[in-house]
Tab-separated table of C-alpha atoms (C1' of nucleotides) in Angstrom:
chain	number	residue	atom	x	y	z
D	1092	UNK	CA	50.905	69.919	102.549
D	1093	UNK	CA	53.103	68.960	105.794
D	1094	UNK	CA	55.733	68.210	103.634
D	1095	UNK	CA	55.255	71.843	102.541
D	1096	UNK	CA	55.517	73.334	105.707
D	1097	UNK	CA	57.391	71.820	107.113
D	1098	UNK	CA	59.869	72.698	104.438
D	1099	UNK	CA	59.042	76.271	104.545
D	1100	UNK	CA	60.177	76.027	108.185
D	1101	UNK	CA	63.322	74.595	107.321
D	1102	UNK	CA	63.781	77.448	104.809
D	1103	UNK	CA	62.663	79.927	107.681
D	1104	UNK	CA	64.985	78.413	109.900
D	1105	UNK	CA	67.898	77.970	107.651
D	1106	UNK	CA	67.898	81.999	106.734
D	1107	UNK	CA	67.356	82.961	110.694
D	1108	UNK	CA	70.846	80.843	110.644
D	1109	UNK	CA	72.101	82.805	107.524
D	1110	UNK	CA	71.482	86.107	108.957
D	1111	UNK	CA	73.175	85.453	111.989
D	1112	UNK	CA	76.193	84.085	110.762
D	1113	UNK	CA	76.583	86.746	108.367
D	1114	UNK	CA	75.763	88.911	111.499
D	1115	UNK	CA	78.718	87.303	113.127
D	1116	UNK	CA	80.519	87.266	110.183
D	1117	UNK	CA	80.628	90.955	109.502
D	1118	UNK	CA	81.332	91.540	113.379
D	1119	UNK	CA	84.544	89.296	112.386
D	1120	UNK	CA	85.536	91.647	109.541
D	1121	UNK	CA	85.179	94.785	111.414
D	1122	UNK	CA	87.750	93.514	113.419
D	1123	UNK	CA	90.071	92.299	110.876
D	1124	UNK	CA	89.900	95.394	109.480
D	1125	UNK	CA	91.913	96.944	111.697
D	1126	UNK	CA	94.572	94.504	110.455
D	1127	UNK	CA	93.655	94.969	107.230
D	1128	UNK	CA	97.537	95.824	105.960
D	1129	UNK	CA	98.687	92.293	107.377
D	1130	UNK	CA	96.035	90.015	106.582
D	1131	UNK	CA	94.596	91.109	103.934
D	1132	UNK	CA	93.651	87.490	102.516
D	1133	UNK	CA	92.073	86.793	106.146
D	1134	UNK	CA	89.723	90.055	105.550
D	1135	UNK	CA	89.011	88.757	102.105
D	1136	UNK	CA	88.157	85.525	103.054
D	1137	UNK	CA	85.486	86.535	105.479
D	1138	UNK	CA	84.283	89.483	102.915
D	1139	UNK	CA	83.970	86.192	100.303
D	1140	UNK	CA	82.496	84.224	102.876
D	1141	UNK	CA	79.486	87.708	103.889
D	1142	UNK	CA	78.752	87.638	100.374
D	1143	UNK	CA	77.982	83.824	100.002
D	1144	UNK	CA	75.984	83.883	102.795
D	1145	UNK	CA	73.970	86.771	101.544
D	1146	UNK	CA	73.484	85.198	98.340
D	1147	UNK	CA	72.022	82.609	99.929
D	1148	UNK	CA	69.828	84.505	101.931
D	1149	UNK	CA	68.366	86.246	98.628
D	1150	UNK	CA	68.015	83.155	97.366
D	1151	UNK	CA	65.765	81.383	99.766
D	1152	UNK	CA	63.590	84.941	100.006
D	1153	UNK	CA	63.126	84.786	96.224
D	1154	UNK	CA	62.494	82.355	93.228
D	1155	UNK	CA	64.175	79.322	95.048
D	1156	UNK	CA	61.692	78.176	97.384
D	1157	UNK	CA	61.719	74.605	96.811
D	1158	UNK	CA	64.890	72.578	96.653
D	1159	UNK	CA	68.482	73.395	96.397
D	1160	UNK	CA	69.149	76.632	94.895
D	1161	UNK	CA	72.092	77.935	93.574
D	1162	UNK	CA	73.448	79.688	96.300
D	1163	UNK	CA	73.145	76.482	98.609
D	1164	UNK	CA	75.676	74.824	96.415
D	1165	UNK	CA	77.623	78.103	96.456
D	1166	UNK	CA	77.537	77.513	100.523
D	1167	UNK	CA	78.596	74.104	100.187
D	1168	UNK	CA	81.305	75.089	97.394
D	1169	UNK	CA	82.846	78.228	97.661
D	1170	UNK	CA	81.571	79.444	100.819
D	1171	UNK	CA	82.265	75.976	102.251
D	1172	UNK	CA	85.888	76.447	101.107
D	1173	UNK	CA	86.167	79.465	102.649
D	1174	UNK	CA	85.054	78.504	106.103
D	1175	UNK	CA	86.792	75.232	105.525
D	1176	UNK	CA	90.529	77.260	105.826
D	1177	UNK	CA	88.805	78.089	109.029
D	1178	UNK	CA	87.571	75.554	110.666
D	1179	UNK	CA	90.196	72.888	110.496
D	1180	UNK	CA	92.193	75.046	112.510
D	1181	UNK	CA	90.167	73.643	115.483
D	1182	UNK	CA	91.261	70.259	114.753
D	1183	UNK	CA	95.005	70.891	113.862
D	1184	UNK	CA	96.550	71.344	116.952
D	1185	UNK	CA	100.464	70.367	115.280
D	1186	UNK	CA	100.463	73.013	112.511
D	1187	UNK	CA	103.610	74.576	114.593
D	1188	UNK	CA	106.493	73.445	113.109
D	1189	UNK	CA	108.514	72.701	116.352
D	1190	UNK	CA	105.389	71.626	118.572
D	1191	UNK	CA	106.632	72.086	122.437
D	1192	UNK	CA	105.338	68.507	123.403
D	1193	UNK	CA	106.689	69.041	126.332
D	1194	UNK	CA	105.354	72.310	127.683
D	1195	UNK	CA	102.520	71.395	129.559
D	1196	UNK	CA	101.655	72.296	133.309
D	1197	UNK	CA	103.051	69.340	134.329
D	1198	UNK	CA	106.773	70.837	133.350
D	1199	UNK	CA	105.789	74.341	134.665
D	1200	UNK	CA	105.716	72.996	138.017
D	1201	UNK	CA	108.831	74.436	138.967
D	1202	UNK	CA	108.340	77.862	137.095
D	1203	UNK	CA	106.209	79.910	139.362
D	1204	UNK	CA	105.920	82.331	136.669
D	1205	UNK	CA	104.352	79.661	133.942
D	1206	UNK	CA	101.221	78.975	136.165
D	1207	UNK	CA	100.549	83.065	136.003
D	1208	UNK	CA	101.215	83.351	132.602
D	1209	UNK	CA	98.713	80.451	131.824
D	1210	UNK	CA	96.193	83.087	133.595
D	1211	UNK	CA	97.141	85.929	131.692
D	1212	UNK	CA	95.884	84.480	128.354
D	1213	UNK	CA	92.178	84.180	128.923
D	1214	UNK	CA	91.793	80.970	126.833
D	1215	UNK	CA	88.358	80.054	127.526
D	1216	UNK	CA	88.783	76.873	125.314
D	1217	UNK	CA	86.628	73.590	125.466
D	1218	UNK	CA	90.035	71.783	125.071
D	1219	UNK	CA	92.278	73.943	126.687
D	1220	UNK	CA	94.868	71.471	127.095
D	1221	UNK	CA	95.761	70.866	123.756
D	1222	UNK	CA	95.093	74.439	122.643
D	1223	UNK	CA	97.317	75.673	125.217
D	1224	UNK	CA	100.178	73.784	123.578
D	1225	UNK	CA	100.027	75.063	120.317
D	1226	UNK	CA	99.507	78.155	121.450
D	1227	UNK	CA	102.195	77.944	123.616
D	1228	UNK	CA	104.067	77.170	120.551
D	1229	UNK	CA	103.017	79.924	118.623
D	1230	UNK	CA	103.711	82.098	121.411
D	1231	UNK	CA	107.420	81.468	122.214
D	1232	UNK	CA	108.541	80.873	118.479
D	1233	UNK	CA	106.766	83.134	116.469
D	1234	UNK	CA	108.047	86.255	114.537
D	1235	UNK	CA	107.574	88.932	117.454
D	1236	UNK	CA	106.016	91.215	114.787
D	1237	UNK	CA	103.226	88.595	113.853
D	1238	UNK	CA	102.659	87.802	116.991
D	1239	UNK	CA	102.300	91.630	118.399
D	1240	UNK	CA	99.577	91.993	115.502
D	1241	UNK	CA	97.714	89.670	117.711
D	1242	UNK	CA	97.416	91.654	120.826
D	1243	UNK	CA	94.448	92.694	120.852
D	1244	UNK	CA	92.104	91.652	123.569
D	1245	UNK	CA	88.828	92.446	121.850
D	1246	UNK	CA	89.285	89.360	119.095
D	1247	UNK	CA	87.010	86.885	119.693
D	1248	UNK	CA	88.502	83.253	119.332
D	1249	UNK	CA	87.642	82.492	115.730
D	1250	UNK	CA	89.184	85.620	114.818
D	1251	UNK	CA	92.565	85.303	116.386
D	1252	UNK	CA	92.263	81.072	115.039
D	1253	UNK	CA	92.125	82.728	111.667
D	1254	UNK	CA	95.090	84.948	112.171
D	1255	UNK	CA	96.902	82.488	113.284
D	1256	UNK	CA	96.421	80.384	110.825
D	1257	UNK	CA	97.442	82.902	108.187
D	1258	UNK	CA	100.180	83.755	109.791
D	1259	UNK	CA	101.303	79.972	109.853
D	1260	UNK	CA	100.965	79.613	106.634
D	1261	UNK	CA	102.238	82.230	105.323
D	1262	UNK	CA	105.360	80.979	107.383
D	1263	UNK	CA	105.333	77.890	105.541
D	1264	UNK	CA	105.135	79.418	102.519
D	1265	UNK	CA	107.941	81.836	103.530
D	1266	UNK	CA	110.200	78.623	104.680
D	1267	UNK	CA	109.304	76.476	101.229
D	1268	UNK	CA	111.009	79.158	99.367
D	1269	UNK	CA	113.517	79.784	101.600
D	1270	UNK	CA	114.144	75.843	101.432
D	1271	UNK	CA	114.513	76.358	97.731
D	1272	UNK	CA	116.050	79.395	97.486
D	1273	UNK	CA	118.939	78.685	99.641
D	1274	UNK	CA	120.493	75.164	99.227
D	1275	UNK	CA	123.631	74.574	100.956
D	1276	UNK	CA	125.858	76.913	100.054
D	1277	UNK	CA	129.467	77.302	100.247
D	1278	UNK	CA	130.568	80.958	100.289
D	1279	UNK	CA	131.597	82.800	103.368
D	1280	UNK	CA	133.629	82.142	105.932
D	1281	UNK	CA	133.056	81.807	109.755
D	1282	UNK	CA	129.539	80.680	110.689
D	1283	UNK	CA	127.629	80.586	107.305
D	1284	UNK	CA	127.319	77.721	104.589
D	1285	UNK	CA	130.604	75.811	105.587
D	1286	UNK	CA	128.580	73.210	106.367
D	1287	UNK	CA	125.395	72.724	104.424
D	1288	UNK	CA	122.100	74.610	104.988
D	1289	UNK	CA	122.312	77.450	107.707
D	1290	UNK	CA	119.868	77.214	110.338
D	1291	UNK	CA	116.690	78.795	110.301
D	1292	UNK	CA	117.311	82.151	112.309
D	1293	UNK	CA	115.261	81.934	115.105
D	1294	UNK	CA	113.908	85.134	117.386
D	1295	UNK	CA	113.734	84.978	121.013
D	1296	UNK	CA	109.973	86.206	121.876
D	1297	UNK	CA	109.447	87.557	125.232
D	1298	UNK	CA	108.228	84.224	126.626
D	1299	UNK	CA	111.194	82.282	125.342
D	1300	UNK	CA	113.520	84.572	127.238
D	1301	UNK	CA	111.453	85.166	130.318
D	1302	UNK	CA	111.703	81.294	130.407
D	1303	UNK	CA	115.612	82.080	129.859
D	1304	UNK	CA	115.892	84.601	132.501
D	1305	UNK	CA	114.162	82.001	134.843
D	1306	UNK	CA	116.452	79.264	134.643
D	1307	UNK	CA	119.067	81.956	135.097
D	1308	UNK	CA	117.837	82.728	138.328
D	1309	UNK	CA	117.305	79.458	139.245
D	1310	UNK	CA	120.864	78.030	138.351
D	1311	UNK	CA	122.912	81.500	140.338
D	1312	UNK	CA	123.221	83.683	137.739
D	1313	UNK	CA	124.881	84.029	133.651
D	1314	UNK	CA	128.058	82.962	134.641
D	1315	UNK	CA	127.247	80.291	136.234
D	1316	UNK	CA	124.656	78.375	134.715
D	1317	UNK	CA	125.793	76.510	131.414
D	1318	UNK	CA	123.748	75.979	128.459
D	1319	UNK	CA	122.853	72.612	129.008
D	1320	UNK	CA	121.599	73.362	132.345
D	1321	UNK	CA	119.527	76.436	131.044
D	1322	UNK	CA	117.591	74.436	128.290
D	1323	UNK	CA	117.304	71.870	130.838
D	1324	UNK	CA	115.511	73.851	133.007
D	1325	UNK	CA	113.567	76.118	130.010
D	1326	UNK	CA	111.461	72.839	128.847
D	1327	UNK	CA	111.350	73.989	125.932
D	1328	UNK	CA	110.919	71.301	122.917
D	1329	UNK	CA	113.245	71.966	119.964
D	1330	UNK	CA	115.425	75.183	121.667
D	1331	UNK	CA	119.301	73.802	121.310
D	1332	UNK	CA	122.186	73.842	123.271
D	1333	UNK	CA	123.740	76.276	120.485
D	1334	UNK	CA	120.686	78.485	120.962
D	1335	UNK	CA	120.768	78.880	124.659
D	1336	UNK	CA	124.706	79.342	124.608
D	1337	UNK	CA	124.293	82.105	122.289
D	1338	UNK	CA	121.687	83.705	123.868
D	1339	UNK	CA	123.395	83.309	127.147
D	1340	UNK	CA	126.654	84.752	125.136
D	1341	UNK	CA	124.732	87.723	124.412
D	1342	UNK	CA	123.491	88.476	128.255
D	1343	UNK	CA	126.855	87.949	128.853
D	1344	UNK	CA	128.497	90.607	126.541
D	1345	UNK	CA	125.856	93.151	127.486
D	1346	UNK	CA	126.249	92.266	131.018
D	1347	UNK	CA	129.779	93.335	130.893
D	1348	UNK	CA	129.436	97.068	129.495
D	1349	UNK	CA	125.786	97.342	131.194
D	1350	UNK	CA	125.869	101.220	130.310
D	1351	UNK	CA	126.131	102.379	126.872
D	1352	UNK	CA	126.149	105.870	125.837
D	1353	UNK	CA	122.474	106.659	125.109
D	1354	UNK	CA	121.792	109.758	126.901
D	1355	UNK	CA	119.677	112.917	126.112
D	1356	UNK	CA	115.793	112.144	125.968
D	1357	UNK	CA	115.152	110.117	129.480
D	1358	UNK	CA	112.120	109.866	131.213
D	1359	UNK	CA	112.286	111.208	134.370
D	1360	UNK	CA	110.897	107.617	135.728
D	1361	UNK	CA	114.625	105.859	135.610
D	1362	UNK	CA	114.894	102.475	135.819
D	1363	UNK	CA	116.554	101.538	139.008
D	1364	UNK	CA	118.335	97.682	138.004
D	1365	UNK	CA	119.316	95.450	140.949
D	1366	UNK	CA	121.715	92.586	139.944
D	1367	UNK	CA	120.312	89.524	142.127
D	1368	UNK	CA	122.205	86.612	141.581
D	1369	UNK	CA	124.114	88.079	138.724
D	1370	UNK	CA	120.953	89.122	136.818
D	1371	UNK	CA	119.819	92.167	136.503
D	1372	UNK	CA	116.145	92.575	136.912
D	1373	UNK	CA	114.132	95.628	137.424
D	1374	UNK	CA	114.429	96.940	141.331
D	1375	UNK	CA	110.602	97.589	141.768
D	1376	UNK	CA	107.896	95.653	139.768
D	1377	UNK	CA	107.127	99.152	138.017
D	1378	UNK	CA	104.383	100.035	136.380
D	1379	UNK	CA	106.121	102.351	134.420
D	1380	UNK	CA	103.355	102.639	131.530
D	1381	UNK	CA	105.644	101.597	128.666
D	1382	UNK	CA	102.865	102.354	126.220
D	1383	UNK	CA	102.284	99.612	123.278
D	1384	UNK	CA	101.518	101.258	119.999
D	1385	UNK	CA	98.583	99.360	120.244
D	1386	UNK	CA	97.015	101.582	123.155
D	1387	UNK	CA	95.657	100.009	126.127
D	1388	UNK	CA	97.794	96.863	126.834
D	1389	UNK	CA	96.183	93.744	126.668
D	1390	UNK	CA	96.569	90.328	128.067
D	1391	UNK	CA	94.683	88.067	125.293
D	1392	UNK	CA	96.208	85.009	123.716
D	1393	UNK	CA	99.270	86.636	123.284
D	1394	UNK	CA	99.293	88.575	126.334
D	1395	UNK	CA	102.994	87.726	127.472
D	1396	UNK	CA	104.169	88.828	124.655
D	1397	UNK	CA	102.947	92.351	125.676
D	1398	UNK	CA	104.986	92.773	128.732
D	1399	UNK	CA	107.980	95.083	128.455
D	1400	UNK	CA	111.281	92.798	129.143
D	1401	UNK	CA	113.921	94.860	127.929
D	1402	UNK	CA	114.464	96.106	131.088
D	1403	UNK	CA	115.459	92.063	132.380
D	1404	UNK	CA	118.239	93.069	129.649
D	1405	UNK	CA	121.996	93.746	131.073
D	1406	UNK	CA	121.495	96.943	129.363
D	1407	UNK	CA	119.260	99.007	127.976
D	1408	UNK	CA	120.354	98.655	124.376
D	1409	UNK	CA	118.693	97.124	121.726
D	1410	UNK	CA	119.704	93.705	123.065
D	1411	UNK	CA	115.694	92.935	123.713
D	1412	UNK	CA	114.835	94.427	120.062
D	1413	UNK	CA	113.387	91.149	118.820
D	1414	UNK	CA	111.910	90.932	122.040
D	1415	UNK	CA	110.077	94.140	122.609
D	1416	UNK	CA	110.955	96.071	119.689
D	1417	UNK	CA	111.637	99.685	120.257
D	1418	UNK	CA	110.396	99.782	123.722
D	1419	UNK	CA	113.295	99.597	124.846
D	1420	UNK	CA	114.436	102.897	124.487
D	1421	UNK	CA	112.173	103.870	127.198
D	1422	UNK	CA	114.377	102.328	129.493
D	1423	UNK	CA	117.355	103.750	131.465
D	1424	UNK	CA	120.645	102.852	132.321
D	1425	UNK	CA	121.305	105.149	135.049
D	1426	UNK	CA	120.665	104.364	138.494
D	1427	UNK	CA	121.998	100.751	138.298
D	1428	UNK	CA	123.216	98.920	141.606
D	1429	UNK	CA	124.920	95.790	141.632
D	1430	UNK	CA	124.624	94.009	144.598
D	1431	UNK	CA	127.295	90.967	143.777
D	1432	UNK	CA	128.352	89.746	140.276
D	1433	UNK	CA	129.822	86.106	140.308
D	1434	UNK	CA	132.787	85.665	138.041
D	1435	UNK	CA	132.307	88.762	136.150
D	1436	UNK	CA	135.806	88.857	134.341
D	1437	UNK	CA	136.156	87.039	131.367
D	1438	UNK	CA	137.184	83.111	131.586
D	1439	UNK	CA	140.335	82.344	132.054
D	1440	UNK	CA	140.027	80.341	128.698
D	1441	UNK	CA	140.509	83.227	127.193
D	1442	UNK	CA	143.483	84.154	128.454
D	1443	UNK	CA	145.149	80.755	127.577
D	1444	UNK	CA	143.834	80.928	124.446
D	1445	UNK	CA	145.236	84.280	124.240
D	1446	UNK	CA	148.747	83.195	125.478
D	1447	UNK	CA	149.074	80.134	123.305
D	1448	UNK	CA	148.644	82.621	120.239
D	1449	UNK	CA	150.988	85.187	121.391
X	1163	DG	C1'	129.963	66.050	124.177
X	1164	DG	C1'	129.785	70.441	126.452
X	1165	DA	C1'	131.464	75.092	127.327
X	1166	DG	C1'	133.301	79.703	126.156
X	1167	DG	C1'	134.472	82.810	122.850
X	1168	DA	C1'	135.179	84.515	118.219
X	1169	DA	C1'	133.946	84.802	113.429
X	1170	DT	C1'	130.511	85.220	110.305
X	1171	DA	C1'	125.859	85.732	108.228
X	1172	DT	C1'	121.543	88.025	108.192
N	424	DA	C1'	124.367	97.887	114.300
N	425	DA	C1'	122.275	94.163	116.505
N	426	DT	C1'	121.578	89.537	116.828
N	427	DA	C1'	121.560	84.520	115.588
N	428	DT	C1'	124.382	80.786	113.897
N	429	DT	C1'	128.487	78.396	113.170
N	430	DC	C1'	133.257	77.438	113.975
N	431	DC	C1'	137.291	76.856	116.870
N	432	DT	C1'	139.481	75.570	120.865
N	433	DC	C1'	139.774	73.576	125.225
DNA sequence: GGAGGAATAT
DNA sequence: AATATTCCTC
């Protein structure tokens, strides 16, 4: 007779549990839904995992009193695989393919800006430490686009966990094939294929550069910081020389012809560029409400990733597409000063180069 | 080996 | 067309 209600309390106490995770669970879809075009598996998953739980729920009300019913092993099969792809997620902290080992507070020391930005994402996790690495991770490697789909502020932890997971894997998946699809190839000239399997093209997220643009500052300016020095000085784990110098190569061409011919539609609000040090960043810290699709502008997780930087851009070009996207265009080219630009003509290599040809 | 610039691929 | 990667030269 104890045994029996005792049981029947378990029971009681195992659907009060039921009910509130599907509770939770369906407060978790609602907000996938609004995703539902890029994760569609993610908003199945949790629909799949609603409808185990509720089985189970009818299933303790009714017939299966005693023992295990059916839906209990559905819990600890299907619905146990389902919240098994989210779960491990908490304990996988090296699912980034180029983990930044070395981005950690300690490095930030020197980049004032780091400490802020480490305020700005409004982790509240246990194990912040080794969150905030993979995160990091995520944050300065990812696709721009996958990574904007994450901006909203009002996803709770697990949520944004989940998303991140299927967006990791559907990276893998996207790099297996491209591992098969493209050995080493041979065709083309210049860059491509000569010489085996072309790198994985790589996008420069807001972070990565504002990390860039730092170590610009800090070393005097584009032309006269180096690569080396630049990664140096960027921490970041797995970014290469080759990277940085053809990043810098890029500030440097736009640097050079900083106004393009974009006129007509400009906002009244132009952007007024000072060149300090040889970079040009924005004259005031404007709040000029460059408006993310999203709506209100959020600093979650991903919050960095939010802040308009094409106007740290030479120009106002698309330079900072992969960056910022489109925003861009909202910025202006008129109204530029230039306060002092350190060896602004082109290198005297060049020339040489130029001579010995001719 | 590192840097700058150009060529090339995506 | 813009941007990342690779090659060439110094």
């Amino acid at each position: 007779m104890i045994k029996n209600i005792s049981t029947m309390k378990n029971y009681n106490q195992k659907r009060e549990r039921c009910c509130e995770l599907v509770e939770a669970l369906e407060e978790e879809r609602r907000k996938i839904n609004v995703f539902q075009r890029e994760f569609p598996l993610c908003l199945e998953l949790v629909t799949q995992a609603i409808e185990a739980y509720k089985r189970e729920i009818s299933g303790t009300t009714t017939d299966n009193v005693y023992g295990q019913s059916e839906c209990s092993e559905q819990t600890t099969g299907e619905c146990g695989r389902v919240l098994d792809l989210f779960i491990p997620i908490k304990h996988s902290s090296t699912f980034v393919e180029e983990v930044e080992e070395e981005v950690d507070d300690k490095d930030d020391d020197d980049d004032d800006d780091d400490e802020h930005e480490s305020h700005e994402t409004n982790i509240d996790f246990d194990d912040k430490n080794m969150k905030s690495e993979w995160l990091k991770s995520v944050q300065l490697w990812n696709q721009p686009d996958a990574v904007v789909s994450n901006n909203r502020q009002d996803h709770s932890q697990e949520t944004t966990e989940m998303m991140v997971e299927l967006i990791k894997r559907n990276d893998e998946a996207a790099e297996k094939n491209n591992n098969i699809q493209s050995p080493a190839t041979t065709s083309g000239g210049g860059g491509g294929g000569r010489r085996g399997q072309r790198k994985h093209r790589r996008c420069w997220s807001q972070e990565l550069h504002r990390r860039f643009l730092n170590a610009l500052k800090q070393l005097g300016g584009p032309h006269v910081a180096t690569p080396k020095q630049i990664r140096e000085l960027m921490k970041v784990d797995g970014l290469t020389n080759d990277e940085v110098k053809s990043h810098l190569q890029k500030y440097r061409l736009h640097a050079r012809r900083p106004s393009q011919t974009t006129p007509n539609n400009r906002n009244s609000q132009t952007q007024h560029f000072v060149v300090v040090g040889g970079i040009w960043v924005p004259q005031t810290n404007h709040s000029t409400a460059n408006v993310v699709a999203s709506g209100e502008t959020t600093t979650g997780i991903y919050g960095p990733m939010v802040n308009p930087l094409s106007s740290e851009w030479p120009s106002h070009s698309n330079f900072g597409r992969t960056i910022s996207e489109d925003r861009s265009r909202s910025c202006s080219n008129k109204g530029i000063f230039r306060c002092s630009s350190p060896a602004m003509s082109s290198s005297t290599r060049t020339k040489t180069k130029d001579a010995k040809i001719s």
